[in-house]
Short mmCIF file of C-alpha atoms in Angstrom, two decimals:
data_model
loop_
_atom_site.label_atom_id
_atom_site.label_comp_id
_atom_site.label_asym_id
_atom_site.label_seq_id
_atom_site.Cartn_x
_atom_site.Cartn_y
_atom_site.Cartn_z
CA MET A 1185 -35.73 7.59 -33.48
CA PRO A 1186 -34.69 5.93 -30.20
CA ARG A 1187 -31.85 7.56 -28.33
CA LYS A 1188 -28.77 5.37 -28.39
CA ILE A 1189 -27.05 4.81 -25.07
CA ALA A 1190 -23.50 3.47 -24.86
CA ILE A 1191 -22.50 1.65 -21.70
CA CYS A 1192 -18.94 1.13 -20.47
CA ALA A 1193 -17.22 0.38 -17.15
CA PRO A 1194 -14.50 2.85 -16.05
CA GLY A 1195 -13.76 0.88 -12.87
CA LYS A 1196 -15.12 -2.53 -11.97
CA ARG A 1197 -16.42 -5.10 -14.45
CA MET A 1198 -20.09 -5.99 -14.80
CA ARG A 1199 -21.49 -9.51 -14.81
CA ARG A 1200 -22.92 -10.40 -18.17
CA GLU A 1201 -26.17 -11.75 -16.75
CA ARG A 1202 -26.84 -8.38 -15.17
CA ALA A 1203 -26.37 -6.63 -18.49
CA GLU A 1204 -28.83 -9.09 -19.96
CA ALA A 1205 -31.34 -8.26 -17.25
CA VAL A 1206 -30.96 -4.54 -18.02
CA LEU A 1207 -31.38 -5.19 -21.75
CA SER A 1208 -34.48 -7.21 -21.07
CA LEU A 1209 -35.93 -4.41 -18.98
CA ALA A 1210 -35.16 -1.83 -21.65
CA SER A 1211 -36.48 -3.93 -24.51
CA GLY A 1212 -40.03 -2.73 -23.86
CA ARG A 1213 -39.09 0.90 -24.50
CA SER A 1214 -39.11 2.43 -27.95
CA ASP A 1215 -37.40 5.64 -26.85
CA ILE A 1216 -33.99 4.12 -26.13
CA GLU A 1217 -31.56 1.56 -27.43
CA LEU A 1218 -28.81 0.22 -25.16
CA HIS A 1219 -25.35 -0.80 -26.34
CA PHE A 1220 -23.15 -2.55 -23.79
CA HIS A 1221 -19.51 -2.21 -24.77
CA GLU A 1222 -17.74 -5.58 -24.46
CA GLN A 1223 -15.24 -3.90 -22.17
CA CYS A 1224 -17.88 -3.98 -19.43
CA PHE A 1225 -17.30 -7.71 -19.03
CA LEU A 1226 -13.49 -7.82 -19.00
CA GLU A 1227 -11.55 -8.48 -15.83
CA GLU A 1228 -7.93 -7.56 -15.18
CA GLY A 1229 -6.97 -7.55 -11.51
CA HIS A 1230 -9.23 -5.07 -9.78
CA PHE A 1231 -10.51 -3.55 -13.00
CA ALA A 1232 -12.70 -4.14 -16.03
CA GLY A 1233 -9.61 -4.31 -18.22
CA ASP A 1234 -6.38 -2.35 -17.84
CA ASP A 1235 -6.29 1.44 -17.96
CA ALA A 1236 -5.71 1.62 -21.71
CA THR A 1237 -8.60 -0.74 -22.40
CA ARG A 1238 -11.03 1.08 -20.13
CA LEU A 1239 -10.00 4.47 -21.49
CA SER A 1240 -10.32 3.31 -25.05
CA ALA A 1241 -13.83 1.95 -24.44
CA LEU A 1242 -14.90 5.15 -22.71
CA LEU A 1243 -13.58 7.28 -25.56
CA GLU A 1244 -15.29 5.05 -28.13
CA CYS A 1245 -18.60 5.48 -26.35
CA ALA A 1246 -18.16 9.21 -25.78
CA ASN A 1247 -16.64 10.27 -29.11
CA ASP A 1248 -18.97 8.31 -31.40
CA PRO A 1249 -21.62 10.67 -32.82
CA GLY A 1250 -23.91 7.66 -33.11
CA PHE A 1251 -24.46 7.61 -29.35
CA ASP A 1252 -26.61 10.17 -27.56
CA ALA A 1253 -25.55 9.37 -24.02
CA VAL A 1254 -23.02 7.37 -22.00
CA TRP A 1255 -24.09 5.30 -19.02
CA PHE A 1256 -21.61 3.86 -16.58
CA ALA A 1257 -22.04 0.18 -15.86
CA MET A 1258 -20.33 -0.04 -12.47
CA GLY A 1259 -18.48 1.91 -9.83
CA GLY A 1260 -15.80 0.09 -7.87
CA TYR A 1261 -12.55 1.92 -8.34
CA GLY A 1262 -10.53 3.16 -11.27
CA SER A 1263 -12.15 6.11 -13.00
CA ASN A 1264 -9.53 8.52 -11.61
CA ARG A 1265 -6.87 6.46 -13.39
CA ILE A 1266 -8.31 7.25 -16.81
CA ALA A 1267 -9.76 10.72 -16.17
CA ARG A 1268 -6.78 12.61 -17.65
CA GLY A 1269 -6.82 10.52 -20.79
CA PHE A 1270 -10.54 10.93 -21.16
CA ILE A 1271 -10.54 14.71 -20.77
CA ASP A 1272 -7.66 15.02 -23.23
CA GLY A 1273 -9.17 12.59 -25.72
CA ALA A 1274 -12.82 13.65 -25.71
CA ASN A 1275 -14.05 15.20 -28.96
CA VAL A 1276 -16.87 17.61 -29.76
CA HIS A 1277 -19.44 14.81 -29.72
CA ALA A 1278 -18.31 13.70 -26.29
CA ARG A 1279 -18.80 17.24 -25.07
CA ALA A 1280 -22.50 17.32 -25.95
CA LYS A 1281 -23.77 14.09 -24.40
CA ARG A 1282 -25.48 13.03 -21.24
CA TYR A 1283 -23.47 10.96 -18.77
CA LEU A 1284 -24.92 9.10 -15.83
CA GLY A 1285 -23.30 7.30 -12.92
CA TYR A 1286 -22.21 7.65 -9.31
CA SER A 1287 -19.87 6.16 -6.73
CA ASP A 1288 -16.35 5.90 -8.19
CA THR A 1289 -17.48 7.30 -11.55
CA GLY A 1290 -18.13 10.60 -9.76
CA THR A 1291 -14.50 11.40 -10.50
CA LEU A 1292 -15.28 11.44 -14.22
CA LEU A 1293 -18.51 13.37 -13.70
CA GLY A 1294 -16.65 15.93 -11.63
CA ALA A 1295 -13.85 16.24 -14.18
CA MET A 1296 -16.33 16.70 -17.03
CA TYR A 1297 -18.27 19.27 -15.08
CA ARG A 1298 -15.05 21.12 -14.33
CA GLU A 1299 -14.25 21.21 -18.03
CA GLY A 1300 -17.73 22.42 -18.89
CA PHE A 1301 -18.69 19.57 -21.10
CA GLY A 1302 -21.35 16.96 -21.16
CA ARG A 1303 -24.58 17.02 -19.23
CA VAL A 1304 -23.58 14.94 -16.29
CA ALA A 1305 -25.73 13.53 -13.52
CA HIS A 1306 -25.29 11.49 -10.36
CA GLY A 1307 -27.70 8.58 -10.54
CA PRO A 1308 -28.09 4.82 -10.93
CA LEU A 1309 -25.52 2.66 -12.67
CA ALA A 1310 -26.51 -0.19 -14.95
CA GLY A 1311 -25.17 -2.54 -12.28
CA ASP A 1312 -27.84 -1.34 -9.85
CA ILE A 1313 -30.12 -3.92 -11.46
CA LYS A 1314 -28.76 -6.28 -8.81
CA ARG A 1315 -30.30 -4.33 -5.92
CA ASP A 1316 -33.64 -4.86 -4.21
CA GLY A 1317 -35.91 -2.61 -6.23
CA GLY A 1318 -33.24 -2.37 -8.89
CA GLU A 1319 -35.77 -2.33 -11.72
CA ALA A 1320 -37.09 1.02 -10.52
CA ALA A 1321 -33.55 2.40 -10.36
CA ILE A 1322 -32.89 1.25 -13.92
CA ALA A 1323 -36.18 2.74 -15.15
CA ARG A 1324 -35.26 6.05 -13.51
CA ALA A 1325 -31.84 6.00 -15.14
CA LEU A 1326 -33.31 5.15 -18.55
CA ASP A 1327 -35.75 8.04 -18.27
CA TRP A 1328 -32.94 10.47 -17.70
CA LEU A 1329 -30.78 8.97 -20.43
CA ALA A 1330 -33.76 9.23 -22.78
CA GLY A 1331 -33.79 12.97 -22.15
CA GLU A 1332 -36.63 13.07 -19.65
CA THR A 1333 -36.61 15.19 -16.52
CA ARG A 1334 -38.33 12.74 -14.18
CA GLY A 1335 -36.68 11.05 -11.22
CA LEU A 1336 -34.74 14.09 -10.08
CA GLU A 1337 -33.70 14.45 -6.47
CA PRO A 1338 -36.70 16.18 -4.83
CA HIS A 1339 -34.76 18.88 -2.97
CA LEU A 1340 -33.21 20.44 -6.06
CA ASP A 1341 -33.96 24.16 -6.05
CA GLU A 1342 -32.99 27.17 -8.14
CA ARG A 1343 -29.35 26.80 -7.16
CA PRO A 1344 -26.91 24.59 -9.08
CA ALA A 1345 -26.22 21.26 -7.42
CA ALA A 1346 -23.78 18.36 -7.59
CA ALA A 1347 -23.67 15.00 -5.83
CA PHE A 1348 -20.90 12.64 -4.91
CA ASN A 1349 -19.99 9.61 -2.93
CA LEU A 1350 -18.22 11.05 0.12
CA THR A 1351 -14.97 9.14 -0.36
CA THR A 1352 -14.92 9.93 -4.07
CA LEU A 1353 -15.38 13.64 -3.36
CA ALA A 1354 -12.70 13.54 -0.65
CA MET A 1355 -10.21 12.07 -3.12
CA LEU A 1356 -11.28 14.57 -5.82
CA VAL A 1357 -11.04 17.87 -3.95
CA GLY A 1358 -7.94 19.88 -4.67
CA THR A 1359 -6.95 17.72 -7.65
CA GLU A 1360 -6.75 18.67 -11.33
CA PHE A 1361 -10.20 17.09 -11.81
CA ALA A 1362 -12.07 18.92 -9.04
CA PRO A 1363 -14.89 21.14 -10.29
CA ASP A 1364 -15.54 24.56 -8.81
CA LEU A 1365 -18.50 23.93 -6.50
CA ALA A 1366 -18.82 27.51 -5.23
CA GLY A 1367 -22.49 28.40 -4.92
CA HIS A 1368 -23.60 24.79 -5.38
CA VAL A 1369 -25.75 22.65 -3.17
CA VAL A 1370 -23.50 19.62 -2.68
CA MET A 1371 -25.06 16.27 -1.81
CA VAL A 1372 -22.99 13.38 -0.49
CA GLU A 1373 -23.68 9.76 0.32
CA GLU A 1374 -21.55 6.91 1.62
CA VAL A 1375 -21.56 3.15 1.93
CA ALA A 1376 -19.59 0.62 3.97
CA GLU A 1377 -17.42 3.08 5.87
CA HIS A 1378 -16.98 3.24 9.64
CA LEU A 1379 -18.43 6.35 11.24
CA TYR A 1380 -14.98 7.50 12.37
CA ALA A 1381 -13.92 7.39 8.72
CA VAL A 1382 -17.07 9.29 7.73
CA ASP A 1383 -16.16 11.91 10.34
CA ARG A 1384 -12.63 12.16 8.93
CA LEU A 1385 -13.93 12.45 5.37
CA PHE A 1386 -16.30 15.24 6.40
CA PHE A 1387 -13.38 17.07 8.00
CA HIS A 1388 -11.56 16.89 4.68
CA ILE A 1389 -14.38 17.83 2.32
CA THR A 1390 -15.71 20.69 4.44
CA GLN A 1391 -12.20 22.15 4.56
CA HIS A 1392 -12.10 22.04 0.76
CA THR A 1393 -15.61 23.29 -0.07
CA ARG A 1394 -16.10 26.37 2.06
CA GLY A 1395 -17.71 28.40 -0.72
CA ILE A 1396 -20.59 26.05 -1.44
CA ALA A 1397 -24.22 27.10 -0.99
CA GLY A 1398 -24.83 24.26 1.42
CA LEU A 1399 -24.58 20.53 1.99
CA ARG A 1400 -27.22 17.83 1.93
CA LEU A 1401 -26.62 14.41 3.40
CA GLY A 1402 -27.67 11.34 1.47
CA ARG A 1403 -27.85 7.91 2.98
CA VAL A 1404 -24.87 6.49 4.85
CA SER A 1405 -25.52 2.78 4.59
CA ALA A 1406 -23.94 -0.54 5.52
CA VAL A 1407 -21.79 1.03 8.24
CA PRO A 1408 -19.57 -1.78 9.57
CA GLU A 1409 -19.65 -2.71 13.24
CA ASN A 1410 -16.64 -1.27 15.01
CA ASP A 1411 -14.92 -2.49 18.18
CA ARG A 1412 -16.47 0.50 19.96
CA PRO A 1413 -19.42 2.76 19.12
CA PHE A 1414 -18.53 6.07 17.52
CA GLY A 1415 -20.87 7.90 19.87
CA THR A 1416 -22.86 9.95 17.38
CA ASP A 1417 -24.52 9.50 13.97
CA GLU A 1418 -23.98 10.67 10.42
CA VAL A 1419 -26.38 13.60 10.72
CA ALA A 1420 -24.55 14.93 13.77
CA ILE A 1421 -21.24 14.43 11.96
CA ALA A 1422 -22.39 16.34 8.88
CA ARG A 1423 -23.93 19.12 10.96
CA GLU A 1424 -20.83 19.55 13.07
CA TRP A 1425 -18.28 19.73 10.28
CA CYS A 1426 -20.53 22.05 8.27
CA ALA A 1427 -20.79 24.34 11.30
CA ARG A 1428 -17.03 24.26 11.84
CA SER A 1429 -16.40 25.34 8.25
CA GLY A 1430 -19.25 27.85 7.99
CA ILE A 1431 -21.19 25.69 5.53
CA GLU A 1432 -24.97 25.60 5.76
CA TYR A 1433 -26.34 22.14 6.50
CA LEU A 1434 -29.50 21.86 4.44
CA GLY A 1435 -30.85 18.47 5.57
CA ARG A 1436 -31.09 15.09 3.93
CA ALA A 1437 -30.82 14.17 0.26
CA ASP A 1438 -32.56 11.30 -1.47
CA ILE A 1439 -29.38 9.68 -2.78
CA GLY A 1440 -27.42 6.63 -1.69
CA HIS A 1441 -25.97 3.27 -2.64
CA ASP A 1442 -29.44 1.82 -3.09
CA ALA A 1443 -32.30 1.56 -5.56
CA ASP A 1444 -33.91 4.79 -4.34
CA ASN A 1445 -30.91 6.81 -5.46
CA LYS A 1446 -32.46 9.82 -7.24
CA ILE A 1447 -30.91 11.79 -10.05
CA VAL A 1448 -28.83 14.90 -9.42
CA PRO A 1449 -27.83 16.70 -12.61
CA PHE A 1450 -24.65 18.77 -12.11
CA GLY A 1451 -25.37 22.45 -12.51
CA LEU A 1452 -28.52 23.92 -14.00
CA ALA A 1453 -28.08 23.29 -17.73
CA ALA A 1454 -28.18 19.51 -17.30
CA ARG A 1455 -31.63 19.64 -15.71
CA GLY A 1456 -33.41 20.43 -18.96
CA ALA A 1457 -34.80 17.96 -21.48
CA ALA A 1458 -32.51 16.27 -24.03
CA PRO A 1459 -29.76 16.46 -25.06
CA MET B 613 17.99 16.79 35.80
CA PRO B 614 15.86 14.24 33.98
CA ARG B 615 13.79 15.56 31.11
CA LYS B 616 10.12 15.44 31.94
CA ILE B 617 7.84 13.94 29.31
CA ALA B 618 4.09 14.48 29.38
CA ILE B 619 1.91 11.86 27.69
CA CYS B 620 -1.64 12.39 26.46
CA ALA B 621 -3.99 10.74 23.95
CA PRO B 622 -5.45 13.03 21.24
CA GLY B 623 -7.46 10.20 19.68
CA LYS B 624 -7.92 6.72 21.10
CA ARG B 625 -7.54 5.79 24.77
CA MET B 626 -4.65 3.73 26.10
CA ARG B 627 -4.99 0.69 28.32
CA ARG B 628 -3.61 1.35 31.76
CA GLU B 629 -1.57 -1.84 31.90
CA ARG B 630 0.29 -0.71 28.79
CA ALA B 631 1.16 2.59 30.40
CA GLU B 632 2.46 0.65 33.37
CA ALA B 633 4.64 -1.45 31.08
CA VAL B 634 6.06 1.72 29.53
CA LEU B 635 6.71 3.22 32.98
CA SER B 636 8.43 0.05 34.04
CA LEU B 637 10.65 0.14 30.98
CA ALA B 638 11.52 3.80 31.56
CA SER B 639 12.18 3.38 35.26
CA GLY B 640 15.75 2.27 34.59
CA ARG B 641 16.63 5.56 32.89
CA SER B 642 17.84 8.57 34.81
CA ASP B 643 17.62 10.91 31.84
CA ILE B 644 13.82 10.97 31.59
CA GLU B 645 10.73 11.03 33.76
CA LEU B 646 7.36 10.04 32.26
CA HIS B 647 4.02 11.54 33.28
CA PHE B 648 0.92 9.87 31.88
CA HIS B 649 -2.00 12.28 31.93
CA GLU B 650 -5.10 10.56 33.33
CA GLN B 651 -6.91 11.54 30.14
CA CYS B 652 -5.02 8.75 28.37
CA PHE B 653 -7.26 6.22 30.08
CA LEU B 654 -10.67 7.82 29.55
CA GLU B 655 -13.16 6.41 27.08
CA GLU B 656 -16.03 8.28 25.47
CA GLY B 657 -17.43 6.64 22.36
CA HIS B 658 -14.57 6.35 19.90
CA PHE B 659 -12.28 8.66 21.81
CA ALA B 660 -10.17 9.00 24.94
CA GLY B 661 -12.64 11.51 26.33
CA ASP B 662 -14.66 14.08 24.43
CA ASP B 663 -13.03 16.82 22.35
CA ALA B 664 -12.90 19.33 25.19
CA THR B 665 -11.31 16.80 27.53
CA ARG B 666 -8.69 15.68 25.02
CA LEU B 667 -7.88 19.26 24.03
CA SER B 668 -7.58 20.35 27.63
CA ALA B 669 -5.20 17.50 28.43
CA LEU B 670 -3.08 18.25 25.38
CA LEU B 671 -2.86 21.93 26.26
CA GLU B 672 -1.97 21.10 29.86
CA CYS B 673 0.88 18.89 28.67
CA ALA B 674 2.07 21.34 26.02
CA ASN B 675 1.70 24.63 27.88
CA ASP B 676 3.23 23.55 31.21
CA PRO B 677 6.83 24.81 31.41
CA GLY B 678 7.57 21.87 33.71
CA PHE B 679 7.45 19.46 30.78
CA ASP B 680 10.21 19.27 28.19
CA ALA B 681 8.40 17.15 25.64
CA VAL B 682 4.97 15.74 24.76
CA TRP B 683 4.54 12.15 23.70
CA PHE B 684 1.35 10.87 22.17
CA ALA B 685 -0.03 7.72 23.74
CA MET B 686 -2.14 6.40 20.88
CA GLY B 687 -3.29 7.06 17.35
CA GLY B 688 -6.76 5.88 16.39
CA TYR B 689 -8.73 8.87 15.25
CA GLY B 690 -9.52 12.30 16.60
CA SER B 691 -6.52 14.60 16.57
CA ASN B 692 -7.96 16.63 13.68
CA ARG B 693 -10.97 17.40 15.88
CA ILE B 694 -8.83 19.27 18.41
CA ALA B 695 -6.10 20.65 16.13
CA ARG B 696 -7.67 24.13 15.80
CA GLY B 697 -8.10 24.46 19.55
CA PHE B 698 -4.57 23.29 20.16
CA ILE B 699 -2.94 25.68 17.69
CA ASP B 700 -4.99 28.57 19.08
CA GLY B 701 -4.37 27.65 22.70
CA ALA B 702 -0.67 26.75 22.64
CA ASN B 703 1.60 29.12 24.56
CA VAL B 704 5.27 29.98 24.26
CA HIS B 705 6.29 26.87 26.22
CA ALA B 706 4.29 24.65 23.91
CA ARG B 707 6.11 26.19 20.98
CA ALA B 708 9.54 25.10 22.21
CA LYS B 709 9.00 21.42 22.98
CA ARG B 710 9.54 18.13 21.28
CA TYR B 711 6.48 16.19 20.17
CA LEU B 712 6.50 12.58 19.07
CA GLY B 713 3.84 10.39 17.51
CA TYR B 714 2.50 9.07 14.22
CA SER B 715 -0.63 7.60 12.63
CA ASP B 716 -3.63 9.83 13.43
CA THR B 717 -1.50 12.22 15.51
CA GLY B 718 0.28 13.18 12.29
CA THR B 719 -2.47 15.77 11.88
CA LEU B 720 -1.20 17.57 14.98
CA LEU B 721 2.44 17.16 13.96
CA GLY B 722 1.63 18.59 10.55
CA ALA B 723 -0.33 21.50 12.00
CA MET B 724 2.49 22.35 14.42
CA TYR B 725 5.07 22.13 11.67
CA ARG B 726 2.94 24.41 9.53
CA GLU B 727 2.83 26.94 12.35
CA GLY B 728 6.57 26.70 12.87
CA PHE B 729 6.48 25.59 16.44
CA GLY B 730 7.66 22.63 18.36
CA ARG B 731 10.24 20.13 17.25
CA VAL B 732 7.99 17.46 15.92
CA ALA B 733 8.85 13.95 14.81
CA HIS B 734 7.08 10.95 13.35
CA GLY B 735 7.93 7.97 15.52
CA PRO B 736 6.65 5.42 18.04
CA LEU B 737 3.68 6.06 20.29
CA ALA B 738 3.63 4.96 23.91
CA GLY B 739 1.00 2.41 22.89
CA ASP B 740 3.51 0.66 20.64
CA ILE B 741 4.62 -1.22 23.75
CA LYS B 742 1.98 -3.76 22.75
CA ARG B 743 3.77 -4.74 19.53
CA ASP B 744 6.22 -7.56 18.96
CA GLY B 745 9.53 -5.87 19.65
CA GLY B 746 7.68 -3.00 21.26
CA GLU B 747 10.35 -2.48 23.90
CA ALA B 748 12.85 -1.44 21.23
CA ALA B 749 10.31 0.98 19.78
CA ILE B 750 9.75 2.52 23.22
CA ALA B 751 13.50 2.78 23.85
CA ARG B 752 13.91 4.55 20.49
CA ALA B 753 11.12 6.97 21.34
CA LEU B 754 12.54 7.66 24.79
CA ASP B 755 15.94 8.41 23.30
CA TRP B 756 14.47 11.02 21.01
CA LEU B 757 12.29 12.49 23.74
CA ALA B 758 15.40 12.68 25.94
CA GLY B 759 16.99 14.90 23.31
CA GLU B 760 19.18 12.28 21.66
CA THR B 761 19.62 11.96 17.91
CA ARG B 762 19.70 8.16 17.69
CA GLY B 763 17.06 6.06 16.02
CA LEU B 764 16.54 8.37 13.05
CA GLU B 765 15.23 7.02 9.78
CA PRO B 766 18.41 5.94 7.93
CA HIS B 767 17.62 7.62 4.60
CA LEU B 768 17.41 11.15 5.98
CA ASP B 769 19.74 13.37 3.95
CA GLU B 770 20.53 17.07 3.78
CA ARG B 771 17.01 17.89 2.67
CA PRO B 772 14.16 18.53 5.09
CA ALA B 773 11.81 15.61 5.55
CA ALA B 774 8.41 14.78 6.97
CA ALA B 775 6.54 11.51 7.45
CA PHE B 776 2.90 10.59 7.64
CA ASN B 777 0.45 7.77 7.62
CA LEU B 778 -0.92 7.81 4.08
CA THR B 779 -4.58 8.22 5.05
CA THR B 780 -3.70 10.90 7.59
CA LEU B 781 -1.76 12.85 4.97
CA ALA B 782 -4.57 12.44 2.44
CA MET B 783 -7.05 13.93 4.90
CA LEU B 784 -4.59 16.72 5.81
CA VAL B 785 -3.60 18.04 2.39
CA GLY B 786 -5.32 21.23 1.36
CA THR B 787 -6.72 21.88 4.85
CA GLU B 788 -5.92 24.71 7.24
CA PHE B 789 -3.51 22.37 9.05
CA ALA B 790 -1.47 21.21 6.05
CA PRO B 791 2.20 22.20 6.22
CA ASP B 792 4.09 23.43 3.18
CA LEU B 793 6.05 20.36 2.11
CA ALA B 794 7.76 21.97 -0.89
CA GLY B 795 11.34 20.77 -1.10
CA HIS B 796 10.77 18.04 1.49
CA VAL B 797 11.38 14.33 1.24
CA VAL B 798 7.97 12.97 2.24
CA MET B 799 7.73 9.47 3.68
CA VAL B 800 4.42 7.64 3.95
CA GLU B 801 3.28 4.38 5.48
CA GLU B 802 -0.06 2.61 5.72
CA VAL B 803 -1.77 -0.16 7.61
CA ALA B 804 -4.95 -2.18 7.11
CA GLU B 805 -6.06 -0.61 3.84
CA HIS B 806 -6.95 -2.45 0.64
CA LEU B 807 -4.51 -1.85 -2.20
CA TYR B 808 -7.21 -0.17 -4.30
CA ALA B 809 -7.64 2.31 -1.45
CA VAL B 810 -3.87 2.78 -1.26
CA ASP B 811 -3.90 3.51 -4.99
CA ARG B 812 -6.69 6.06 -4.53
CA LEU B 813 -4.88 7.71 -1.62
CA PHE B 814 -1.70 7.99 -3.69
CA PHE B 815 -3.69 9.65 -6.46
CA HIS B 816 -4.88 12.23 -3.96
CA ILE B 817 -1.61 12.96 -2.16
CA THR B 818 0.51 13.13 -5.30
CA GLN B 819 -1.96 15.63 -6.76
CA HIS B 820 -1.52 17.76 -3.65
CA THR B 821 2.26 17.53 -3.15
CA ARG B 822 3.76 18.22 -6.55
CA GLY B 823 6.49 20.50 -5.22
CA ILE B 824 8.09 18.00 -2.86
CA ALA B 825 11.70 16.86 -3.27
CA GLY B 826 10.61 13.25 -3.51
CA LEU B 827 8.63 10.47 -1.90
CA ARG B 828 9.77 7.46 0.09
CA LEU B 829 7.49 4.52 0.76
CA GLY B 830 7.35 3.04 4.23
CA ARG B 831 5.74 -0.27 5.00
CA VAL B 832 2.20 -0.99 3.85
CA SER B 833 1.15 -3.68 6.27
CA ALA B 834 -1.87 -5.79 7.18
CA VAL B 835 -3.47 -5.31 3.76
CA PRO B 836 -6.88 -7.02 3.95
CA GLU B 837 -7.78 -9.79 1.53
CA ASN B 838 -10.06 -8.47 -1.18
CA ASP B 839 -12.60 -10.35 -3.31
CA ARG B 840 -10.17 -9.99 -6.22
CA PRO B 841 -6.42 -9.27 -6.37
CA PHE B 842 -5.49 -5.66 -7.12
CA GLY B 843 -2.96 -6.79 -9.71
CA THR B 844 0.08 -4.83 -8.56
CA ASP B 845 1.85 -3.95 -5.30
CA GLU B 846 2.44 -0.88 -3.17
CA VAL B 847 5.81 -0.09 -4.73
CA ALA B 848 4.34 -0.09 -8.23
CA ILE B 849 1.47 2.06 -6.97
CA ALA B 850 3.79 4.63 -5.40
CA ARG B 851 6.08 4.67 -8.44
CA GLU B 852 3.22 5.15 -10.85
CA TRP B 853 1.47 8.00 -9.07
CA CYS B 854 4.79 9.74 -8.45
CA ALA B 855 5.59 9.48 -12.15
CA ARG B 856 2.16 10.79 -13.11
CA SER B 857 2.63 13.86 -10.92
CA GLY B 858 6.30 14.47 -11.71
CA ILE B 859 7.41 13.53 -8.19
CA GLU B 860 10.67 11.66 -7.76
CA TYR B 861 10.22 8.22 -6.19
CA LEU B 862 13.19 7.80 -3.89
CA GLY B 863 12.71 4.23 -2.67
CA ARG B 864 11.66 2.71 0.63
CA ALA B 865 11.56 4.29 4.07
CA ASP B 866 12.08 2.50 7.38
CA ILE B 867 8.75 3.53 8.88
CA GLY B 868 5.49 1.69 9.43
CA HIS B 869 2.85 0.56 11.90
CA ASP B 870 5.35 -1.73 13.61
CA ALA B 871 8.11 -1.77 16.18
CA ASP B 872 10.79 -0.95 13.61
CA ASN B 873 9.22 2.42 12.91
CA LYS B 874 12.19 4.80 12.86
CA ILE B 875 12.11 8.48 13.78
CA VAL B 876 11.58 11.18 11.18
CA PRO B 877 11.97 14.70 12.58
CA PHE B 878 10.02 17.24 10.52
CA GLY B 879 12.37 19.70 8.85
CA LEU B 880 16.03 20.16 9.69
CA ALA B 881 15.91 22.03 13.01
CA ALA B 882 14.25 19.14 14.82
CA ARG B 883 17.12 16.79 13.97
CA GLY B 884 19.53 18.40 16.43
CA ALA B 885 20.02 17.49 20.07
CA ALA B 886 17.64 18.81 22.75
CA PRO B 887 15.43 20.75 23.02
#
């Protein structure tokens, strides 16, 4: 029996031709069956449908016992707006599935991990098909959704881990959705932020995560040109704020807004084979 | 005796010709005497000198009993990087003065207010001379620095208040520098952020400030064009996140990244006449 994967978009909409490319790629595999929810293709202002529509689609995907896993189509912005409704509306089936995504959808992953349900992982979105090398990212995601344990971030060790987009984590810490990351190796990545903003975000997250086992820095890509150079780089920034907060800086992580983005299951339980 | 005002730049450097314009404007007043610290004009990467240089200048201005008040020259970014050193190094003289600034320097104002020292207010920077109508902003700032009580934000009532740039507040909440804002009317303003980012920032700050008396929304200006419209405006955003967190939305505030930016003393004690 193939594992059935439901796909929805908690933030930004997905272009239909990209979903078709993902379906085409997956059609050669007998171990999975992809189901794109129509909500993925809606557009309402900034979002793939309004809050009620996105929440409803997410709950349909998560609560249906016919689906083995939920894959997020796109990041963008908006998953924090439906996180409360999702946590409150998720049933026993939702609590047993795998969930995969990153970027903005890290808010949902974090909230689920906080609530102790799902097997959640930070890894490629369906929309990553658009990237250079996107087919490899999709294959990696499909492996994990199929219940495999390939494609994991290579620095994972015996300690629990979690991974986030830096901005997403900064907006998550201290909120009702923030998981307890004490004792975890926390990996962060960023895209399209000025280095001064990255510095400011590191100030915030290191203040909020003093009990973690250590921090690993993923890729910080597409940094915009500023009117003046910041004067240092992302590694120096991460090292400095870790040192200021007494957090161990553990080196780089193989995650980022790119096709090489490896999979980081949250905690230890999610690292095993299916479910 | 004129009140002596020391000016330094905890984040970005100031252009010398702007300082000269401010000095020229102030030269007609017998009630104040301005002293620009040379550090205002330094440039090191993103900052007006490195951390040690900026901290040293700030402590010189604050700790010198010859100065009655400290005025921040510029915002930009960087005051969080020297906040710990400032709090630890401030002496009894520093604890009695007026401090005026906004934008990035809100981190220092917040940290001082948390520690119960200084009479701090959110209001024009010396660098606001560059704005349309900047002379009025400078005159308003000079009045407050001189110990006057003119130019205050018109909605201030019997409750304590505080004001922040939205991003600055979002990066401050939950950190070792965050003041207790319970029972306060909190005013926020923003500049040059996409509305989706404003929405995300409101999510974060309303999660962190549930005990406040209410929120007032200053101006949200210079919003960049996005590839798609957000679908709502800043008032709707503020109202919604306040409602979600049980915070009373109190209406607009007369603050912003502009020359009309009125003065919001933090708490009640700072509203009185000098010191």
